[in-house]
mmCIF file of C-alpha atoms in Angstrom:
data_model
loop_
_atom_site.group_PDB
_atom_site.id
_atom_site.type_symbol
_atom_site.label_atom_id
_atom_site.label_comp_id
_atom_site.label_asym_id
_atom_site.label_seq_id
_atom_site.Cartn_x
_atom_site.Cartn_y
_atom_site.Cartn_z
ATOM 1 C CA MET A 29 10.230 -7.976 -13.975
ATOM 2 C CA ALA A 30 8.955 -4.465 -12.632
ATOM 3 C CA GLU A 31 10.065 -2.889 -9.958
ATOM 4 C CA TYR A 32 8.881 -2.511 -6.108
ATOM 5 C CA LEU A 33 7.286 0.592 -5.553
ATOM 6 C CA GLY A 34 10.453 1.380 -2.279
ATOM 7 C CA ASP A 35 10.143 5.143 -1.707
ATOM 8 C CA GLU A 36 7.188 5.707 -4.132
ATOM 9 C CA ALA A 37 4.608 3.617 -1.966
ATOM 10 C CA GLN A 38 4.156 6.694 0.136
ATOM 11 C CA ASN A 39 2.425 8.413 -3.141
ATOM 12 C CA LEU A 40 -0.298 6.046 -4.085
ATOM 13 C CA LYS A 41 -3.358 7.498 -4.377
ATOM 14 C CA PRO A 42 -7.147 6.001 -5.013
ATOM 15 C CA GLY A 43 -7.291 3.755 -8.326
ATOM 16 C CA ASP A 44 -3.817 3.124 -8.405
ATOM 17 C CA ARG A 45 -3.486 -0.990 -8.778
ATOM 18 C CA LEU A 46 -0.523 -2.855 -6.855
ATOM 19 C CA ARG A 47 0.749 -6.668 -6.867
ATOM 20 C CA ASP A 48 2.229 -8.159 -4.357
ATOM 21 C CA PRO A 49 4.323 -10.831 -5.266
ATOM 22 C CA GLN A 50 4.652 -12.778 -3.484
ATOM 23 C CA ALA A 51 1.678 -14.165 -3.190
ATOM 24 C CA GLY A 52 0.689 -13.520 -6.838
ATOM 25 C CA LYS A 53 -2.295 -11.285 -5.830
ATOM 26 C CA TYR A 54 -3.405 -8.277 -7.285
ATOM 27 C CA TYR A 55 -4.733 -4.626 -5.181
ATOM 28 C CA LEU A 56 -6.522 -1.655 -6.139
ATOM 29 C CA VAL A 57 -6.292 1.490 -3.430
ATOM 30 C CA TYR A 58 -9.314 2.709 -2.738
ATOM 31 C CA GLY A 59 -8.526 5.439 0.563
ATOM 32 C CA VAL A 60 -5.789 6.853 2.548
ATOM 33 C CA ARG A 61 -4.831 7.296 5.781
ATOM 34 C CA VAL A 62 -2.441 9.144 7.004
ATOM 35 C CA TYR A 63 -1.688 8.858 11.068
ATOM 36 C CA ASP A 64 0.698 11.621 13.038
ATOM 37 C CA ASP A 65 2.658 9.742 15.028
ATOM 38 C CA TYR A 66 3.698 11.794 18.160
ATOM 39 C CA ASP A 67 6.144 9.443 19.724
ATOM 40 C CA ASN A 68 7.598 8.859 16.978
ATOM 41 C CA GLY A 69 7.903 12.599 14.533
ATOM 42 C CA MET A 70 6.443 11.432 11.988
ATOM 43 C CA LEU A 71 3.405 10.650 9.739
ATOM 44 C CA ASP A 72 2.691 6.917 8.842
ATOM 45 C CA THR A 73 0.596 6.642 5.735
ATOM 46 C CA TYR A 74 -2.202 3.626 5.970
ATOM 47 C CA TYR A 75 -3.787 2.087 2.832
ATOM 48 C CA ASP A 76 -7.318 0.903 2.406
ATOM 49 C CA LEU A 77 -6.773 -1.919 -0.477
ATOM 50 C CA VAL A 78 -9.660 -4.408 -1.876
ATOM 51 C CA SER A 79 -7.880 -7.771 -3.854
ATOM 52 C CA GLU A 80 -9.439 -8.971 -6.776
ATOM 53 C CA ASP A 81 -11.120 -11.480 -4.762
ATOM 54 C CA GLY A 82 -13.192 -8.967 -2.734
ATOM 55 C CA LYS A 83 -11.006 -9.325 0.440
ATOM 56 C CA ARG A 84 -9.962 -6.076 2.063
ATOM 57 C CA ILE A 85 -7.855 -4.674 4.322
ATOM 58 C CA VAL A 86 -6.067 -1.569 5.393
ATOM 59 C CA LEU A 87 -1.672 -1.824 5.634
ATOM 60 C CA GLN A 88 0.712 0.669 5.670
ATOM 61 C CA ALA A 89 3.097 2.019 3.608
ATOM 62 C CA LEU A 90 6.094 0.173 4.558
ATOM 63 C CA ALA A 91 3.897 -3.181 4.263
ATOM 64 C CA VAL A 92 3.283 -1.936 0.777
ATOM 65 C CA SER A 93 6.136 -0.726 -0.319
ATOM 66 C CA ARG A 94 8.223 -4.104 -2.210
ATOM 67 C CA TRP A 95 4.999 -4.349 -3.377
ATOM 68 C CA GLU A 96 4.765 -3.623 -7.203
ATOM 69 C CA ARG A 97 2.600 -0.717 -9.051
ATOM 70 C CA VAL A 98 0.716 -2.173 -12.445
#
């Protein structure tokens, strides 16, 4: 059993492959977006992902922290 990404979700790079264990789907990171959240004084990281069936989605790093790197 693979380990969840946890805080390592903040360090993903384009080309990293991920697996959503709940859905059983695999994704490829093809983009990274970092936004300055002025209201909360922190940075938010979002990932552009493409699934194996070609669907493209954007998720916040927190959302993929319970996924696995493959």
